[in-house]
Amino acid sequence: MIIVGLTGGIGSGKTTVAKEFEALGVPVYIADAEAKNLMNKSKIIKRKLIQLFGDNAYINNKLNKQFIADIIFNNKDYLQKMNTIIHPRVAKHFEKWMLKQDASYVIKEVAILFENGGHKACDYIITVTAPKDLRIKRLLIRDNTTKDKIEAIMNNQWTDEEKIKYSQYIIENSDLEIAKNQVVDIHNDILKRI
Ligand code: ATP
C-alpha cells in the first residue's frame, strides 16, 4: 500500500487538510493523536514514561502533557529517550492499522516527519504551508498558549523551504477553499500515479 506523508509546521493546517482527504474516502492516520492515545492506554508505555519522568507524568491516570512537553522542550536527551519508548510502538500500531485499510493509498499525518527521518518510509510527501503570522494567529485562537511559545516550537522545526525541497506536493493553506481544491488535484494525481 502506498503511504503518503502529510506534514507541515505547527499550525499550518495539517489536520484540517487531512480531514479533506478523509472526505474523499482516503484513510487517514494522525500519528500525534495515535501516540497520545497509546500514551494514555498502553500499560507498558505508561510504566516506562513514569520510570523516565516520575509520577507527575500522569495525573489521575491521564497523561500530563504540559509537564512532559516542558521537560522535553528543554532537554533533548529526555526527548530522545521518550521517542525510543513511543516511536516503535506507534510504528507497530500504524502497520496493524494499515493492514485493515481497503484503499490504494493512505495518508499519514506526522508533524515532525523530516526531523525524525520518517519521510524515508513514505512514497510521497505533502507539505502544508501557511504564512507564519497567520499560523500564530490561528494557534492563539485554538490553544491556550503564547506567541513566544509558538515561535520557540517553530524554531525547533525544519523551515518550510527545507521541507518543500523533499516534498512532491505542497498545499498552501491560507484559504480553505483554495486548499480544498489542491487536495482534490493531489488526490487525482496520486491515483493516476499508482
Ligand atoms: P499542529 O501543528 O498543532 O498539529 P495543524 O498543522 O494540524 O496543527 P490545524 O489544527 O489543522 O493545524 O489548524 C490550526 C488551526 O487553524 C485550527 O484551529 C484550524 O481550525 C485553523 N485552520 C486551519 N486551516 C485553516 C484555514 N484554511 N482557514 C481558517 N482556519 C484554518
Short mmCIF file of N, CA and C in Angstrom, two decimals, residues 34-194:
data_model
loop_
_atom_site.label_atom_id
_atom_site.label_comp_id
_atom_site.label_asym_id
_atom_site.label_seq_id
_atom_site.Cartn_x
_atom_site.Cartn_y
_atom_site.Cartn_z
N GLU A 34 -2.60 9.40 17.65
CA GLU A 34 -2.48 7.97 17.99
C GLU A 34 -1.42 7.78 19.08
N ALA A 35 -0.34 8.56 18.98
CA ALA A 35 0.72 8.45 20.00
C ALA A 35 0.15 8.85 21.37
N LYS A 36 -0.62 9.92 21.37
CA LYS A 36 -1.20 10.40 22.64
C LYS A 36 -2.18 9.35 23.19
N ASN A 37 -2.94 8.78 22.29
CA ASN A 37 -3.88 7.73 22.68
C ASN A 37 -3.14 6.54 23.30
N LEU A 38 -2.05 6.13 22.65
CA LEU A 38 -1.28 5.00 23.18
C LEU A 38 -0.66 5.34 24.53
N MET A 39 -0.24 6.60 24.67
CA MET A 39 0.38 7.01 25.95
C MET A 39 -0.64 6.93 27.09
N ASN A 40 -1.91 7.11 26.76
CA ASN A 40 -2.95 7.01 27.78
C ASN A 40 -3.42 5.58 28.00
N LYS A 41 -3.31 4.76 26.96
CA LYS A 41 -3.92 3.43 27.05
C LYS A 41 -2.93 2.29 27.33
N SER A 42 -1.74 2.40 26.75
CA SER A 42 -0.82 1.27 26.84
C SER A 42 -0.15 1.23 28.21
N LYS A 43 -0.31 0.10 28.90
CA LYS A 43 0.27 -0.04 30.26
C LYS A 43 1.79 0.03 30.21
N ILE A 44 2.36 -0.57 29.19
CA ILE A 44 3.83 -0.62 29.13
C ILE A 44 4.40 0.78 28.87
N ILE A 45 3.71 1.55 28.00
CA ILE A 45 4.20 2.92 27.75
C ILE A 45 4.08 3.74 29.04
N LYS A 46 2.95 3.60 29.69
CA LYS A 46 2.73 4.34 30.94
C LYS A 46 3.84 4.05 31.95
N ARG A 47 4.12 2.75 32.10
CA ARG A 47 5.14 2.35 33.09
C ARG A 47 6.49 2.96 32.71
N LYS A 48 6.81 2.92 31.44
CA LYS A 48 8.12 3.41 31.00
C LYS A 48 8.22 4.94 31.12
N LEU A 49 7.10 5.63 30.85
CA LEU A 49 7.14 7.09 30.96
C LEU A 49 7.24 7.53 32.41
N ILE A 50 6.60 6.78 33.31
CA ILE A 50 6.72 7.11 34.74
C ILE A 50 8.15 6.85 35.22
N GLN A 51 8.74 5.77 34.68
CA GLN A 51 10.16 5.49 35.01
C GLN A 51 11.04 6.65 34.58
N LEU A 52 10.71 7.20 33.41
CA LEU A 52 11.56 8.27 32.83
C LEU A 52 11.31 9.62 33.49
N PHE A 53 10.03 9.99 33.64
CA PHE A 53 9.70 11.35 34.09
C PHE A 53 9.24 11.45 35.54
N GLY A 54 8.97 10.31 36.16
CA GLY A 54 8.45 10.34 37.54
C GLY A 54 6.93 10.30 37.55
N ASP A 55 6.36 10.26 38.76
CA ASP A 55 4.91 10.09 38.93
C ASP A 55 4.09 11.23 38.30
N ASN A 56 4.70 12.42 38.18
CA ASN A 56 3.97 13.55 37.61
C ASN A 56 3.65 13.40 36.13
N ALA A 57 4.18 12.35 35.52
CA ALA A 57 3.90 12.14 34.09
C ALA A 57 2.41 11.91 33.84
N TYR A 58 1.72 11.43 34.89
CA TYR A 58 0.27 11.21 34.77
C TYR A 58 -0.45 11.86 35.95
N ILE A 59 -1.58 12.46 35.67
CA ILE A 59 -2.43 12.99 36.74
C ILE A 59 -3.76 12.26 36.63
N ASN A 60 -4.20 11.64 37.70
CA ASN A 60 -5.43 10.85 37.69
C ASN A 60 -5.46 9.89 36.51
N ASN A 61 -4.31 9.26 36.28
CA ASN A 61 -4.22 8.26 35.22
C ASN A 61 -4.27 8.84 33.80
N LYS A 62 -4.22 10.17 33.71
CA LYS A 62 -4.21 10.81 32.37
C LYS A 62 -2.85 11.44 32.12
N LEU A 63 -2.40 11.34 30.88
CA LEU A 63 -1.09 11.89 30.52
C LEU A 63 -1.02 13.38 30.88
N ASN A 64 0.05 13.77 31.58
CA ASN A 64 0.26 15.17 31.94
C ASN A 64 1.10 15.81 30.82
N LYS A 65 0.40 16.16 29.75
CA LYS A 65 1.05 16.56 28.51
C LYS A 65 1.96 17.78 28.69
N GLN A 66 1.45 18.76 29.44
CA GLN A 66 2.21 20.01 29.60
C GLN A 66 3.50 19.78 30.37
N PHE A 67 3.40 18.97 31.44
CA PHE A 67 4.57 18.66 32.27
C PHE A 67 5.67 18.02 31.41
N ILE A 68 5.26 17.03 30.61
CA ILE A 68 6.23 16.33 29.76
C ILE A 68 6.75 17.26 28.66
N ALA A 69 5.84 18.03 28.07
CA ALA A 69 6.25 18.94 26.99
C ALA A 69 7.31 19.93 27.49
N ASP A 70 7.12 20.44 28.71
CA ASP A 70 8.08 21.41 29.26
C ASP A 70 9.45 20.76 29.46
N ILE A 71 9.46 19.51 29.90
CA ILE A 71 10.76 18.84 30.13
C ILE A 71 11.46 18.58 28.80
N ILE A 72 10.73 17.98 27.86
CA ILE A 72 11.42 17.58 26.62
C ILE A 72 11.82 18.77 25.76
N PHE A 73 11.09 19.86 25.92
CA PHE A 73 11.43 21.03 25.11
C PHE A 73 12.81 21.55 25.45
N ASN A 74 13.17 21.45 26.72
CA ASN A 74 14.46 21.99 27.17
C ASN A 74 15.55 20.94 27.29
N ASN A 75 15.21 19.69 26.98
CA ASN A 75 16.19 18.64 27.20
C ASN A 75 16.09 17.57 26.11
N LYS A 76 17.02 17.66 25.17
CA LYS A 76 16.99 16.77 24.00
C LYS A 76 17.20 15.30 24.40
N ASP A 77 17.93 15.10 25.52
CA ASP A 77 18.20 13.74 25.97
C ASP A 77 16.89 13.05 26.39
N TYR A 78 16.06 13.79 27.13
CA TYR A 78 14.75 13.26 27.53
C TYR A 78 13.87 13.02 26.30
N LEU A 79 13.94 13.97 25.37
CA LEU A 79 13.13 13.85 24.15
C LEU A 79 13.50 12.55 23.42
N GLN A 80 14.79 12.31 23.32
CA GLN A 80 15.25 11.12 22.60
C GLN A 80 14.82 9.84 23.32
N LYS A 81 14.93 9.88 24.66
CA LYS A 81 14.53 8.69 25.44
C LYS A 81 13.03 8.43 25.29
N MET A 82 12.26 9.52 25.29
CA MET A 82 10.82 9.36 25.14
C MET A 82 10.49 8.81 23.75
N ASN A 83 11.18 9.33 22.75
CA ASN A 83 10.95 8.84 21.38
C ASN A 83 11.25 7.34 21.28
N THR A 84 12.28 6.91 21.99
CA THR A 84 12.64 5.49 21.96
C THR A 84 11.51 4.63 22.54
N ILE A 85 10.78 5.20 23.48
CA ILE A 85 9.66 4.45 24.08
C ILE A 85 8.45 4.48 23.13
N ILE A 86 8.17 5.63 22.57
CA ILE A 86 6.91 5.82 21.82
C ILE A 86 7.01 5.35 20.36
N HIS A 87 8.05 5.77 19.68
CA HIS A 87 8.10 5.58 18.21
C HIS A 87 7.91 4.14 17.73
N PRO A 88 8.64 3.17 18.32
CA PRO A 88 8.46 1.80 17.80
C PRO A 88 7.03 1.31 18.01
N ARG A 89 6.40 1.78 19.07
CA ARG A 89 5.03 1.30 19.35
C ARG A 89 4.01 1.95 18.44
N VAL A 90 4.23 3.22 18.11
CA VAL A 90 3.34 3.87 17.14
C VAL A 90 3.56 3.24 15.76
N ALA A 91 4.81 2.94 15.44
CA ALA A 91 5.11 2.33 14.13
C ALA A 91 4.38 1.00 13.99
N LYS A 92 4.39 0.19 15.06
CA LYS A 92 3.71 -1.10 15.05
C LYS A 92 2.19 -0.91 14.92
N HIS A 93 1.69 0.08 15.64
CA HIS A 93 0.26 0.38 15.61
C HIS A 93 -0.16 0.80 14.20
N PHE A 94 0.69 1.60 13.56
CA PHE A 94 0.42 2.06 12.19
C PHE A 94 0.41 0.88 11.21
N GLU A 95 1.37 -0.02 11.37
CA GLU A 95 1.44 -1.21 10.49
C GLU A 95 0.15 -2.02 10.59
N LYS A 96 -0.29 -2.23 11.82
CA LYS A 96 -1.52 -3.01 12.05
C LYS A 96 -2.72 -2.29 11.45
N TRP A 97 -2.77 -0.97 11.65
CA TRP A 97 -3.87 -0.14 11.13
C TRP A 97 -3.91 -0.24 9.61
N MET A 98 -2.72 -0.18 8.99
CA MET A 98 -2.65 -0.20 7.53
C MET A 98 -3.23 -1.49 6.95
N LEU A 99 -2.96 -2.60 7.64
CA LEU A 99 -3.46 -3.89 7.17
C LEU A 99 -4.98 -3.93 7.09
N LYS A 100 -5.62 -3.09 7.88
CA LYS A 100 -7.09 -3.10 7.92
C LYS A 100 -7.71 -2.17 6.88
N GLN A 101 -6.88 -1.37 6.21
CA GLN A 101 -7.44 -0.38 5.28
C GLN A 101 -7.64 -0.97 3.88
N ASP A 102 -8.77 -0.61 3.31
CA ASP A 102 -9.07 -1.08 1.96
C ASP A 102 -9.03 0.15 1.04
N ALA A 103 -7.83 0.50 0.60
CA ALA A 103 -7.68 1.71 -0.23
C ALA A 103 -6.37 1.60 -0.99
N SER A 104 -6.22 2.39 -2.06
CA SER A 104 -4.98 2.28 -2.81
C SER A 104 -3.86 3.10 -2.17
N TYR A 105 -4.23 4.07 -1.35
CA TYR A 105 -3.19 4.77 -0.59
C TYR A 105 -3.77 5.29 0.72
N VAL A 106 -2.86 5.54 1.67
CA VAL A 106 -3.29 6.12 2.95
C VAL A 106 -2.49 7.40 3.20
N ILE A 107 -3.08 8.26 4.00
CA ILE A 107 -2.38 9.48 4.42
C ILE A 107 -1.90 9.28 5.85
N LYS A 108 -0.61 9.57 6.08
CA LYS A 108 -0.07 9.52 7.44
C LYS A 108 0.36 10.93 7.84
N GLU A 109 -0.38 11.53 8.75
CA GLU A 109 -0.03 12.89 9.18
C GLU A 109 0.98 12.82 10.32
N VAL A 110 2.13 13.43 10.09
CA VAL A 110 3.19 13.45 11.11
C VAL A 110 3.75 14.87 11.18
N ALA A 111 3.67 15.49 12.36
CA ALA A 111 4.15 16.87 12.49
C ALA A 111 5.66 16.92 12.28
N ILE A 112 6.36 16.01 12.96
CA ILE A 112 7.82 16.02 12.90
C ILE A 112 8.23 14.86 11.98
N LEU A 113 8.04 15.01 10.71
CA LEU A 113 8.28 13.90 9.77
C LEU A 113 9.75 13.87 9.37
N PHE A 114 10.22 14.97 8.79
CA PHE A 114 11.61 15.00 8.31
C PHE A 114 12.59 14.96 9.48
N GLU A 115 12.24 15.69 10.53
CA GLU A 115 13.15 15.85 11.66
C GLU A 115 13.52 14.50 12.28
N ASN A 116 12.58 13.52 12.18
CA ASN A 116 12.85 12.20 12.75
C ASN A 116 13.12 11.14 11.70
N GLY A 117 13.27 11.55 10.46
CA GLY A 117 13.61 10.59 9.39
C GLY A 117 12.43 9.77 8.89
N GLY A 118 11.22 10.10 9.34
CA GLY A 118 10.03 9.33 8.96
C GLY A 118 9.69 9.43 7.48
N HIS A 119 10.22 10.46 6.81
CA HIS A 119 9.92 10.64 5.39
C HIS A 119 10.43 9.49 4.54
N LYS A 120 11.46 8.79 5.07
CA LYS A 120 12.07 7.70 4.28
C LYS A 120 11.09 6.54 4.08
N ALA A 121 10.10 6.44 4.96
CA ALA A 121 9.13 5.33 4.86
C ALA A 121 7.90 5.74 4.03
N CYS A 122 7.93 6.95 3.46
CA CYS A 122 6.76 7.43 2.70
C CYS A 122 7.06 7.36 1.20
N ASP A 123 6.01 7.06 0.42
CA ASP A 123 6.18 7.03 -1.04
C ASP A 123 6.10 8.44 -1.62
N TYR A 124 5.22 9.24 -1.05
CA TYR A 124 5.10 10.64 -1.47
C TYR A 124 4.95 11.49 -0.21
N ILE A 125 5.32 12.77 -0.34
CA ILE A 125 5.18 13.67 0.81
C ILE A 125 4.46 14.94 0.39
N ILE A 126 3.49 15.31 1.22
CA ILE A 126 2.77 16.57 1.03
C ILE A 126 3.16 17.47 2.20
N THR A 127 3.58 18.69 1.88
CA THR A 127 3.83 19.66 2.94
C THR A 127 2.78 20.76 2.89
N VAL A 128 2.17 21.01 4.05
CA VAL A 128 1.19 22.08 4.15
C VAL A 128 1.91 23.33 4.65
N THR A 129 1.68 24.44 3.96
CA THR A 129 2.32 25.69 4.37
C THR A 129 1.27 26.78 4.58
N ALA A 130 1.64 27.76 5.36
CA ALA A 130 0.84 28.98 5.54
C ALA A 130 1.79 30.01 6.14
N PRO A 131 1.55 31.29 5.90
CA PRO A 131 2.46 32.31 6.45
C PRO A 131 2.52 32.22 7.99
N LYS A 132 3.72 32.47 8.52
CA LYS A 132 3.94 32.33 9.97
C LYS A 132 2.94 33.14 10.79
N ASP A 133 2.71 34.38 10.37
CA ASP A 133 1.81 35.25 11.15
C ASP A 133 0.40 34.68 11.23
N LEU A 134 -0.03 34.10 10.12
CA LEU A 134 -1.37 33.51 10.08
C LEU A 134 -1.43 32.28 10.97
N ARG A 135 -0.37 31.49 10.94
CA ARG A 135 -0.32 30.28 11.80
C ARG A 135 -0.37 30.69 13.26
N ILE A 136 0.38 31.73 13.61
CA ILE A 136 0.40 32.18 15.01
C ILE A 136 -1.00 32.65 15.41
N LYS A 137 -1.63 33.42 14.52
CA LYS A 137 -2.98 33.93 14.80
C LYS A 137 -3.96 32.78 15.05
N ARG A 138 -3.89 31.77 14.20
CA ARG A 138 -4.80 30.61 14.35
C ARG A 138 -4.53 29.84 15.64
N LEU A 139 -3.25 29.69 15.96
CA LEU A 139 -2.91 28.90 17.16
C LEU A 139 -3.28 29.64 18.44
N LEU A 140 -3.18 30.96 18.42
CA LEU A 140 -3.56 31.74 19.61
C LEU A 140 -5.06 31.58 19.88
N ILE A 141 -5.82 31.38 18.80
CA ILE A 141 -7.27 31.15 18.98
C ILE A 141 -7.51 29.70 19.43
N ARG A 142 -6.80 28.75 18.79
CA ARG A 142 -7.06 27.33 19.08
C ARG A 142 -6.56 26.89 20.46
N ASP A 143 -5.37 27.36 20.84
CA ASP A 143 -4.72 26.84 22.05
C ASP A 143 -4.58 27.90 23.13
N ASN A 144 -4.42 27.41 24.36
CA ASN A 144 -4.11 28.30 25.47
C ASN A 144 -2.59 28.46 25.50
N THR A 145 -2.08 29.37 24.65
CA THR A 145 -0.63 29.46 24.50
C THR A 145 -0.20 30.93 24.30
N THR A 146 1.08 31.12 24.04
CA THR A 146 1.57 32.48 23.80
C THR A 146 2.37 32.50 22.50
N LYS A 147 2.55 33.72 21.98
CA LYS A 147 3.31 33.89 20.74
C LYS A 147 4.75 33.36 20.93
N ASP A 148 5.32 33.63 22.11
CA ASP A 148 6.70 33.20 22.37
C ASP A 148 6.81 31.68 22.31
N LYS A 149 5.83 31.00 22.92
CA LYS A 149 5.87 29.53 22.93
C LYS A 149 5.75 28.98 21.52
N ILE A 150 4.85 29.57 20.74
CA ILE A 150 4.66 29.10 19.36
C ILE A 150 5.95 29.31 18.56
N GLU A 151 6.54 30.48 18.73
CA GLU A 151 7.76 30.78 17.95
C GLU A 151 8.91 29.86 18.37
N ALA A 152 8.96 29.52 19.65
CA ALA A 152 10.02 28.60 20.12
C ALA A 152 9.85 27.24 19.45
N ILE A 153 8.60 26.78 19.32
CA ILE A 153 8.35 25.49 18.64
C ILE A 153 8.71 25.59 17.17
N MET A 154 8.30 26.71 16.55
CA MET A 154 8.62 26.90 15.12
C MET A 154 10.12 26.84 14.89
N ASN A 155 10.88 27.44 15.81
CA ASN A 155 12.33 27.48 15.63
C ASN A 155 12.99 26.11 15.79
N ASN A 156 12.24 25.17 16.39
CA ASN A 156 12.75 23.81 16.58
C ASN A 156 12.41 22.91 15.40
N GLN A 157 11.56 23.39 14.50
CA GLN A 157 11.13 22.58 13.35
C GLN A 157 11.90 23.00 12.10
N TRP A 158 11.95 22.12 11.14
CA TRP A 158 12.54 22.48 9.85
C TRP A 158 11.75 23.66 9.26
N THR A 159 12.42 24.46 8.46
CA THR A 159 11.71 25.56 7.81
C THR A 159 10.89 25.00 6.64
N ASP A 160 9.90 25.77 6.20
CA ASP A 160 9.09 25.35 5.05
C ASP A 160 9.98 25.12 3.82
N GLU A 161 10.98 25.98 3.64
CA GLU A 161 11.85 25.87 2.46
C GLU A 161 12.54 24.50 2.44
N GLU A 162 13.02 24.07 3.61
CA GLU A 162 13.70 22.76 3.68
C GLU A 162 12.71 21.63 3.38
N LYS A 163 11.51 21.74 3.97
CA LYS A 163 10.50 20.68 3.78
C LYS A 163 10.08 20.59 2.32
N ILE A 164 9.92 21.76 1.70
CA ILE A 164 9.45 21.80 0.31
C ILE A 164 10.43 21.07 -0.62
N LYS A 165 11.72 21.20 -0.32
CA LYS A 165 12.75 20.57 -1.15
C LYS A 165 12.54 19.06 -1.27
N TYR A 166 12.03 18.46 -0.22
CA TYR A 166 11.88 17.00 -0.19
C TYR A 166 10.43 16.55 -0.40
N SER A 167 9.56 17.47 -0.82
CA SER A 167 8.14 17.12 -0.96
C SER A 167 7.74 17.04 -2.43
N GLN A 168 6.84 16.12 -2.71
CA GLN A 168 6.31 16.01 -4.09
C GLN A 168 5.16 16.99 -4.28
N TYR A 169 4.45 17.30 -3.18
CA TYR A 169 3.28 18.17 -3.27
C TYR A 169 3.31 19.22 -2.16
N ILE A 170 2.83 20.41 -2.49
CA ILE A 170 2.73 21.49 -1.49
C ILE A 170 1.27 21.94 -1.47
N ILE A 171 0.74 22.14 -0.28
CA ILE A 171 -0.60 22.73 -0.18
C ILE A 171 -0.45 24.04 0.57
N GLU A 172 -0.79 25.12 -0.09
CA GLU A 172 -0.71 26.44 0.55
C GLU A 172 -2.08 26.70 1.18
N ASN A 173 -2.09 26.73 2.51
CA ASN A 173 -3.36 26.74 3.24
C ASN A 173 -3.66 28.10 3.88
N SER A 174 -3.63 29.14 3.07
CA SER A 174 -4.06 30.44 3.60
C SER A 174 -5.57 30.54 3.52
N ASP A 175 -6.11 29.89 2.49
CA ASP A 175 -7.54 29.97 2.25
C ASP A 175 -8.07 28.53 2.10
N LEU A 176 -9.07 28.21 2.90
CA LEU A 176 -9.52 26.82 2.94
C LEU A 176 -10.09 26.33 1.61
N GLU A 177 -10.82 27.20 0.91
CA GLU A 177 -11.42 26.77 -0.37
C GLU A 177 -10.33 26.43 -1.38
N ILE A 178 -9.28 27.26 -1.40
CA ILE A 178 -8.16 27.00 -2.33
C ILE A 178 -7.44 25.71 -1.92
N ALA A 179 -7.26 25.54 -0.61
CA ALA A 179 -6.59 24.32 -0.13
C ALA A 179 -7.41 23.08 -0.50
N LYS A 180 -8.73 23.17 -0.39
CA LYS A 180 -9.59 22.03 -0.73
C LYS A 180 -9.41 21.63 -2.19
N ASN A 181 -9.32 22.64 -3.07
CA ASN A 181 -9.10 22.34 -4.49
C ASN A 181 -7.76 21.66 -4.72
N GLN A 182 -6.75 22.11 -3.96
CA GLN A 182 -5.43 21.49 -4.10
C GLN A 182 -5.49 20.03 -3.65
N VAL A 183 -6.28 19.76 -2.61
CA VAL A 183 -6.42 18.38 -2.11
C VAL A 183 -7.02 17.50 -3.21
N VAL A 184 -8.04 17.98 -3.88
CA VAL A 184 -8.67 17.19 -4.94
C VAL A 184 -7.67 16.93 -6.07
N ASP A 185 -6.93 17.97 -6.46
CA ASP A 185 -5.94 17.81 -7.55
C ASP A 185 -4.87 16.78 -7.16
N ILE A 186 -4.39 16.89 -5.93
CA ILE A 186 -3.32 15.97 -5.49
C ILE A 186 -3.86 14.55 -5.41
N HIS A 187 -5.07 14.41 -4.88
CA HIS A 187 -5.70 13.08 -4.79
C HIS A 187 -5.76 12.45 -6.18
N ASN A 188 -6.22 13.19 -7.16
CA ASN A 188 -6.33 12.67 -8.52
C ASN A 188 -4.96 12.32 -9.10
N ASP A 189 -3.98 13.16 -8.80
CA ASP A 189 -2.63 12.91 -9.31
C ASP A 189 -2.04 11.64 -8.69
N ILE A 190 -2.25 11.47 -7.40
CA ILE A 190 -1.72 10.26 -6.74
C ILE A 190 -2.39 9.02 -7.33
N LEU A 191 -3.70 9.09 -7.53
CA LEU A 191 -4.41 7.93 -8.10
C LEU A 191 -3.89 7.60 -9.49
N LYS A 192 -3.54 8.64 -10.23
CA LYS A 192 -3.02 8.44 -11.59
C LYS A 192 -1.66 7.75 -11.55
N ARG A 193 -0.87 8.11 -10.53
CA ARG A 193 0.50 7.58 -10.45
C ARG A 193 0.55 6.14 -9.97
N ILE A 194 -0.50 5.69 -9.23
CA ILE A 194 -0.37 4.35 -8.63
C ILE A 194 -1.24 3.30 -9.33
#
